[in-house]
Short mmCIF file of C-alpha atoms in Angstrom, two decimals:
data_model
loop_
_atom_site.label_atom_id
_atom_site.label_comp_id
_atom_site.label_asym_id
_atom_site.label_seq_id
_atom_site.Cartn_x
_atom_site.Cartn_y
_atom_site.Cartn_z
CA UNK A 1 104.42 75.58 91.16
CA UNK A 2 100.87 77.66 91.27
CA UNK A 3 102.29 81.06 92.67
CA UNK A 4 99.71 83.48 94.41
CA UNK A 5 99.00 85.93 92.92
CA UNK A 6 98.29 89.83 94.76
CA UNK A 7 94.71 89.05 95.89
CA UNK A 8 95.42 85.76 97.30
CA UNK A 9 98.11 86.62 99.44
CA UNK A 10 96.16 89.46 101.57
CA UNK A 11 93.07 90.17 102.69
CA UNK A 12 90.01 90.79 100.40
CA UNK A 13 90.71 93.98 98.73
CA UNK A 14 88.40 97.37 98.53
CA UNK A 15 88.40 100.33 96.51
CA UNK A 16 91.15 101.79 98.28
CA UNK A 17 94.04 101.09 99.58
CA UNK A 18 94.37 99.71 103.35
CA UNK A 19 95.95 102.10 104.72
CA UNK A 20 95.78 100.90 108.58
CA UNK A 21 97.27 97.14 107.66
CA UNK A 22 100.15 98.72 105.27
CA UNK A 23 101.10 100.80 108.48
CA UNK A 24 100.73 98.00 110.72
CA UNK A 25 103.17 95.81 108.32
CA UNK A 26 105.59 99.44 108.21
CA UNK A 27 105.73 98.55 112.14
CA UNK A 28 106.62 95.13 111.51
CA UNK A 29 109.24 96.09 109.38
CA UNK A 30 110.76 98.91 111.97
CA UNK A 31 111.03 96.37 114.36
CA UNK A 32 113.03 93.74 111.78
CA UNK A 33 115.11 97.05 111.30
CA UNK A 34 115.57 97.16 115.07
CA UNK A 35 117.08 93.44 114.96
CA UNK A 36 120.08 95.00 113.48
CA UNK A 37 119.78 98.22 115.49
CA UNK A 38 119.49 97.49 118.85
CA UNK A 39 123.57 95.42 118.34
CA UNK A 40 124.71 98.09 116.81
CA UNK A 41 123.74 100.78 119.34
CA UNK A 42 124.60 98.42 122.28
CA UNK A 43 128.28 97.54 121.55
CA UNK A 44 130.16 99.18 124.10
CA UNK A 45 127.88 97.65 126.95
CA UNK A 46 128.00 94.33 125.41
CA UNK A 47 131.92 94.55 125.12
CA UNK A 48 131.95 95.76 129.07
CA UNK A 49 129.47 92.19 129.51
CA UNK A 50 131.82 89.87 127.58
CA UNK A 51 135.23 91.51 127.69
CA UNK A 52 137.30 90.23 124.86
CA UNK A 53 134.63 88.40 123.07
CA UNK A 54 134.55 89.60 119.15
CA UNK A 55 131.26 91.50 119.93
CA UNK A 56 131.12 93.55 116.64
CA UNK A 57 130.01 90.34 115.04
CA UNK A 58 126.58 90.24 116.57
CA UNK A 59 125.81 92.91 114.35
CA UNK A 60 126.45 91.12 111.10
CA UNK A 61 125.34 87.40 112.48
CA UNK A 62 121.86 87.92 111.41
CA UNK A 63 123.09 88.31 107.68
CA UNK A 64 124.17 85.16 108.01
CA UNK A 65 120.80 82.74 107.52
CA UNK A 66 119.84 85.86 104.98
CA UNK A 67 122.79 84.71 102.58
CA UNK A 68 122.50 81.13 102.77
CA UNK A 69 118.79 80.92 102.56
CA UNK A 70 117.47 84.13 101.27
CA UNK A 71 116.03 82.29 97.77
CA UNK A 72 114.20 79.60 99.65
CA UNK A 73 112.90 81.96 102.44
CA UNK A 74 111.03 83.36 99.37
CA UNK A 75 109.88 80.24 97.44
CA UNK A 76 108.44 78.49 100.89
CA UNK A 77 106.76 82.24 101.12
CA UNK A 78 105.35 81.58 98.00
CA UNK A 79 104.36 78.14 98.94
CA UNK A 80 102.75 78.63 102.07
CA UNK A 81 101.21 82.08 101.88
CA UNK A 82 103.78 85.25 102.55
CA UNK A 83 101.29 85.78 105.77
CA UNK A 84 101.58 82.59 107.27
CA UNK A 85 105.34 83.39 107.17
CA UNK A 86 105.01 86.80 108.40
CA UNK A 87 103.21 85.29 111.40
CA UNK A 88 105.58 82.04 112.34
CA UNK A 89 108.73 85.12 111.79
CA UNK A 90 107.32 87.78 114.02
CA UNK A 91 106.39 85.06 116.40
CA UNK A 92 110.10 84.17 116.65
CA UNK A 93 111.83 87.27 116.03
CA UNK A 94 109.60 88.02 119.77
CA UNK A 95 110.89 85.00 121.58
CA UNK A 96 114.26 85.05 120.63
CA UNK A 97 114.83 88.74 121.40
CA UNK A 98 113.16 88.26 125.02
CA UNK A 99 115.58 85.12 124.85
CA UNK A 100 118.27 87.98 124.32
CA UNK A 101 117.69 90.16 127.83
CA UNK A 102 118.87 87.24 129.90
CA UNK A 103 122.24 88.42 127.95
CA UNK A 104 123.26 84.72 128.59
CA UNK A 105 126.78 83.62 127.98
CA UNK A 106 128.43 85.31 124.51
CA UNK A 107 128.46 81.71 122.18
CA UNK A 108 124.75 81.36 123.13
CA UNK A 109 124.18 85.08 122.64
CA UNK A 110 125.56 84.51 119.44
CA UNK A 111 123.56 81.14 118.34
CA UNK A 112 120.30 83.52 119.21
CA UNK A 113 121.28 86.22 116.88
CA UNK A 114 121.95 83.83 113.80
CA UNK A 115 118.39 81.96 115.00
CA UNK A 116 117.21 85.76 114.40
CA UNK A 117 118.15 85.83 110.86
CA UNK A 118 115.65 83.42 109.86
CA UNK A 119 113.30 85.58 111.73
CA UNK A 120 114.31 88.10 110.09
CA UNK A 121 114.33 87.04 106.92
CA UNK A 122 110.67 86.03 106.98
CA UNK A 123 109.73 89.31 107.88
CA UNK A 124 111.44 91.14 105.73
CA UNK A 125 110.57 88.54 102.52
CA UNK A 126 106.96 88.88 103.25
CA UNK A 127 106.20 92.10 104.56
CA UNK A 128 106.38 94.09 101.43
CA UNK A 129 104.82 91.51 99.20
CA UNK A 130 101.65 91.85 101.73
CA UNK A 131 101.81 95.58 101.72
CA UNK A 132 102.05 96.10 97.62
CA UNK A 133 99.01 94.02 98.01
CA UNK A 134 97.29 96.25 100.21
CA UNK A 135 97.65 99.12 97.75
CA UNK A 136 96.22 100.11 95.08
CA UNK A 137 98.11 100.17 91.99
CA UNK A 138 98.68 103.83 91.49
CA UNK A 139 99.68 103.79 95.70
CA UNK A 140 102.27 100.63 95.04
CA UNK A 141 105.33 103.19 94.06
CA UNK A 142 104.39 105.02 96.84
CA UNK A 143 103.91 101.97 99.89
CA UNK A 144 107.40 100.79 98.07
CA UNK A 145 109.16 104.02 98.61
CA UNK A 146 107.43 103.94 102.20
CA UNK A 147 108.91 100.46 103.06
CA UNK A 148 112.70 101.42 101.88
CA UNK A 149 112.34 104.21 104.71
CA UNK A 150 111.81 101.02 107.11
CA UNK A 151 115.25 100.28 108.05
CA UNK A 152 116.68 104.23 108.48
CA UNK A 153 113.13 105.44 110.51
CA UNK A 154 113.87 101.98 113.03
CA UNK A 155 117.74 102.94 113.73
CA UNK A 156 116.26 106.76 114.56
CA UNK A 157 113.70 105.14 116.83
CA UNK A 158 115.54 102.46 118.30
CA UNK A 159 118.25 105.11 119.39
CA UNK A 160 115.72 107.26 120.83
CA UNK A 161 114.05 104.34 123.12
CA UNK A 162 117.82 102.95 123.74
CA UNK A 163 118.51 106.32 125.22
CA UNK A 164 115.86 106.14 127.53
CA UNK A 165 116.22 102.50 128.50
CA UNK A 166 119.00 101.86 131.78
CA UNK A 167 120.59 99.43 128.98
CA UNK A 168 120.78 96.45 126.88
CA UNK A 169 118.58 93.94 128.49
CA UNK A 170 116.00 96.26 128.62
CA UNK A 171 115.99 97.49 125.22
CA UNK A 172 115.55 93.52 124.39
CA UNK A 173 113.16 92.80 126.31
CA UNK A 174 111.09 95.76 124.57
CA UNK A 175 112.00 94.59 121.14
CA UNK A 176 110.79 91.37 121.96
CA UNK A 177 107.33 92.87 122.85
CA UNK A 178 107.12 95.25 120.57
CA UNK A 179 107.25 92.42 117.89
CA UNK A 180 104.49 89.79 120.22
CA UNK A 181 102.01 93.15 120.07
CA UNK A 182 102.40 93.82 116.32
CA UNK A 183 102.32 89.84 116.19
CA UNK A 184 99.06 89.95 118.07
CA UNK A 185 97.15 93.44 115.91
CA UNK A 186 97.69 91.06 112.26
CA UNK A 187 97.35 87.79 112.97
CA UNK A 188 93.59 88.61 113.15
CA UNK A 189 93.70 90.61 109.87
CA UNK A 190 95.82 88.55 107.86
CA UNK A 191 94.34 85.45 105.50
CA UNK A 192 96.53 82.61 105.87
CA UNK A 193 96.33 79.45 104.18
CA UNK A 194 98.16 77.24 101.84
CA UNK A 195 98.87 79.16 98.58
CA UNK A 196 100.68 76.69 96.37
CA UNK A 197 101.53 73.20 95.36
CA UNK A 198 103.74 70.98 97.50
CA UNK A 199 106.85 69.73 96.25
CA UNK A 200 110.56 69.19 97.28
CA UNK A 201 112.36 72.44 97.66
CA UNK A 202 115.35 71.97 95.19
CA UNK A 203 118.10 74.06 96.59
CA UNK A 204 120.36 74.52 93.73
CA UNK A 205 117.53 75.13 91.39
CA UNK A 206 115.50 77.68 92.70
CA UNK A 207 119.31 79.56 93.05
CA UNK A 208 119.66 79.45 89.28
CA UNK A 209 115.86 80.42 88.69
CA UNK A 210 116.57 83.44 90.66
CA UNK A 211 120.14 84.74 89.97
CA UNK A 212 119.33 84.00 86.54
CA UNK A 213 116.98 86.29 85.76
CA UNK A 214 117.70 89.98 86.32
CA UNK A 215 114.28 91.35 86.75
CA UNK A 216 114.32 88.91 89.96
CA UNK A 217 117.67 89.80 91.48
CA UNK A 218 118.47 93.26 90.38
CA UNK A 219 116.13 95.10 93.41
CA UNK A 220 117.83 92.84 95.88
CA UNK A 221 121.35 93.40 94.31
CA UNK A 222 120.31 97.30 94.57
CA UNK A 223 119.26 96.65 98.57
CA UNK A 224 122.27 94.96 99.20
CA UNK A 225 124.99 97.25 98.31
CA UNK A 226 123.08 100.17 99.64
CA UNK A 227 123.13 97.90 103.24
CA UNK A 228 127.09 97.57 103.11
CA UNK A 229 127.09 101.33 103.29
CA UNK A 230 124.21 102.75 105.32
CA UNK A 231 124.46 100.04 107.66
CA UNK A 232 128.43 100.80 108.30
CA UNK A 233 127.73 104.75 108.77
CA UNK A 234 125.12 104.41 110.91
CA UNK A 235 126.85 101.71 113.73
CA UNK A 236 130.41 103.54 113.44
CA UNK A 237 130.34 107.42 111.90
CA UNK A 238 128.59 108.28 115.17
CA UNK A 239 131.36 107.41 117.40
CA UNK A 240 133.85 110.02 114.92
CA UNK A 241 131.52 112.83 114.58
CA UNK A 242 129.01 113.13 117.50
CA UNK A 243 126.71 110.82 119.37
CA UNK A 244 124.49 113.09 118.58
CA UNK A 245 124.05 111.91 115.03
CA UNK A 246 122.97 108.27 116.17
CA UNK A 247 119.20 109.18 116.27
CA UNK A 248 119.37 112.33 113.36
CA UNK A 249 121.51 110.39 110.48
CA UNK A 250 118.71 107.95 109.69
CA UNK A 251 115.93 110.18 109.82
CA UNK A 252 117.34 112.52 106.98
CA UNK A 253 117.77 109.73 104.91
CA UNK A 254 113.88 109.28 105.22
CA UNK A 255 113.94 112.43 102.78
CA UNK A 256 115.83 110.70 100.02
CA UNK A 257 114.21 107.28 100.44
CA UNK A 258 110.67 108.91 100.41
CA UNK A 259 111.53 111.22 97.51
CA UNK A 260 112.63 108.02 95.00
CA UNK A 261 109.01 106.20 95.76
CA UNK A 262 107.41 109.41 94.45
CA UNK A 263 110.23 109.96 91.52
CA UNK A 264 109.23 106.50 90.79
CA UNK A 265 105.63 106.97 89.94
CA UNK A 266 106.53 109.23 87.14
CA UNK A 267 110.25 107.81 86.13
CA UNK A 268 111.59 104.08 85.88
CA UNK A 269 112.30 103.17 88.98
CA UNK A 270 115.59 101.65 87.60
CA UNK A 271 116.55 105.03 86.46
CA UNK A 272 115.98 106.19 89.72
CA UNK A 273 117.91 103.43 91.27
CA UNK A 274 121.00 104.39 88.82
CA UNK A 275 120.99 108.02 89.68
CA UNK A 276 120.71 107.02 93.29
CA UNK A 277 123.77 105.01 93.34
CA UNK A 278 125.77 107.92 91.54
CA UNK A 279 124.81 110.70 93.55
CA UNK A 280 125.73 108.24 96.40
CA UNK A 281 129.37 107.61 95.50
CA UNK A 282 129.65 111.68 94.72
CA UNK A 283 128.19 112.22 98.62
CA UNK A 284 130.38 109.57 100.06
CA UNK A 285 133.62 111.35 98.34
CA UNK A 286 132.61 114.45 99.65
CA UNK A 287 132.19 113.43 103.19
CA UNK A 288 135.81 111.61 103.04
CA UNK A 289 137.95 114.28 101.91
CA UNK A 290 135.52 117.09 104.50
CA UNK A 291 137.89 117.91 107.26
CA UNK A 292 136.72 115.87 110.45
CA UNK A 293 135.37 118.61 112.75
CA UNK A 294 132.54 119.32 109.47
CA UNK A 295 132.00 115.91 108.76
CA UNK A 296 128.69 115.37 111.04
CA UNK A 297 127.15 118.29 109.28
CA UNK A 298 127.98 117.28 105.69
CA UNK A 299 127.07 113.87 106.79
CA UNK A 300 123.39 115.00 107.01
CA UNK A 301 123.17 115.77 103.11
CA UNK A 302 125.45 112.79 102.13
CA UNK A 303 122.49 110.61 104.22
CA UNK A 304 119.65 111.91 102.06
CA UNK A 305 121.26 111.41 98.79
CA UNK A 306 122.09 107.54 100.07
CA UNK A 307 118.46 107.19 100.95
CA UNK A 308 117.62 107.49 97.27
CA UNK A 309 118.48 104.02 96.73
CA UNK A 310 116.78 102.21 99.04
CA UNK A 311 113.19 103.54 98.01
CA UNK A 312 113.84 102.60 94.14
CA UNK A 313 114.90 99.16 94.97
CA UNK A 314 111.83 98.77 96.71
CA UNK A 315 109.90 100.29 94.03
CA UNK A 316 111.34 98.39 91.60
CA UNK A 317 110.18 94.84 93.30
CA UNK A 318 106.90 95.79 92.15
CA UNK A 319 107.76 97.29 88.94
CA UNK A 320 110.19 94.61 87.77
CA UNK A 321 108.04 91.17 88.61
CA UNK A 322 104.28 91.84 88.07
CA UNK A 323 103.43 88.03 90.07
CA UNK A 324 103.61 88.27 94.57
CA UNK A 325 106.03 84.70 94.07
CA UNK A 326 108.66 86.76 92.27
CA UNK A 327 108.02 89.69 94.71
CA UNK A 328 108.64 87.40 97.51
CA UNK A 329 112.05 85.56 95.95
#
């Protein structure tokens, strides 16, 4: 298969980076970080709307299409152009999230959110393969780092709007728009078109293309355990140490995550990503044996040490795999 390379997959490139379509793509990216946000902030309503139902798993439903078809969201990115996929994902991460206000009954609810993963997923393949292609090289490490900060900065900003929002429904419905007007700003500034050569997608294959080689696999292995962890402090150490830490927690971790993409101009950003991950497991020791009444200040410390990982597994996409295809898988 031809991949695309850097060029081909964004606009025609200047001098400079562009600065005003990397942000717009940043926004893109909050708002995939607000699928996962705006469940995890709305539990307790939801459980009052569908008493008994297993609510918690709305959260983690949207993982679900992510592990089953994570590999071929990024080979048919490669195939058809990451911003063609971009497009067709915000498009439906918009309808199915104004889909979601109705709050219709739970099992549909539920069929929505795992329709959202694919949605998802295509955002959050293609997004940072278009935005490393908007930079300049010396700016990459940099525009990396600044995407890892994507998912932290939309669960600070998602609890600020959900706190001024009467509830659930509402927040939805401005989810849903928020993603139709960022949908509406690219899709004029975006070259689409189709970037490879057609053939059947072979499953199995592209699996053992990808998991076997580490260059490939190691940012997303990095991503994924740093998820398990910063995704279950932010939806549940709030309710033990302060509501008040919904909207801070994330934003300190902004610190860490934008401190690795500038470490990682100067150092490997796999060394960056190892010293991340110890530091981590040092913080998250700390916090557990910090008597309770402490633990939502030493929890603000412990949050920018885990946002060190984040911004070197980002960094390293680009670092590790020179061609957007391998980016994008």
């Amino acid at each position: 298969m031809v991949e695309p390379s850097i060029s081909e997959a964004t606009p025609a490139r200047t001098a400079r980076s562009d600065w005003p379509l990397i942000w717009a793509l940043y926004g893109a990216g909050l708002l995939a970080g607000a699928q996962f946000a705006k469940i995890a902030l709305t539990l307790d309503p939801l459980a009052m709307r569908w008493p008994g139902a297993p609510v918690e798993i709305a959260v983690s439903a949207l993982s679900i299409v992510g592990i089953a078809f994570g590999v071929a969201a990024g080979v048919i990115a490669a195939l058809f152009g990451p911003a063609r996929v971009l497009i067709a994902g915000l498009a439906l991460a918009g309808a199915l999230s104004l889909l979601q206000a109705f709050l219709p009954a739970f099992g549909l609810f539920l069929g929505l959110r795992v329709l959202e993963g694919a949605a998802h997923l295509a955002i959050v393949v293609t997004a940072p393969t278009l935005i490393a292609g908007a930079a300049q090289v010396p700016d990459r490490p940099v525009v990396m780092g600044l995407w890892g900060t994507f998912f932290g900065v939309s669960f600070a900003l998602t609890a600020l709007v959900a706190g001024l929002l009467p509830g659930p429904r509402q927040l939805y419905a401005a989810h849903g728009m928020g993603m139709l007007a960022v949908l509406a700003w690219l899709v004029p500034r975006l070259e689409r078109g189709f970037q490879g050569q057609r053939e059947r997608l072979d499953f199995l294959r592209r699996h053992v293309e990808v998991y076997g080689r580490v260059r490939r696999i190691a940012p997303a292995i990095c991503f994924v355990f740093h998820t398990l962890i910063f995704l279950g402090v932010l939806t549940f150490l709030p309710r033990h140490v302060g509501t008040w830490t919904a909207p801070v927690l994330p934003l300190v971790a902004i610190a860490g995550t934008m401190a690795a993409g500038v470490l990682s101009r100067r150092i490997a950003p796999w060394r960056v990503a190892a010293w991340g991950y110890l530091l981590s497991a040092a913080a998250l020791v700390a916090l557990i044996v910090t008597p309770e009444a402490l633990r939502g200040v030493v929890a603000l410390p412990v949050m920018a040490i885990l946002g060190i990982a984040p911004g070197a597994a980002f960094a390293n996409v680009t670092a590790l795999n020179d061609e957007a295809g391998d980016q994008a898988k």
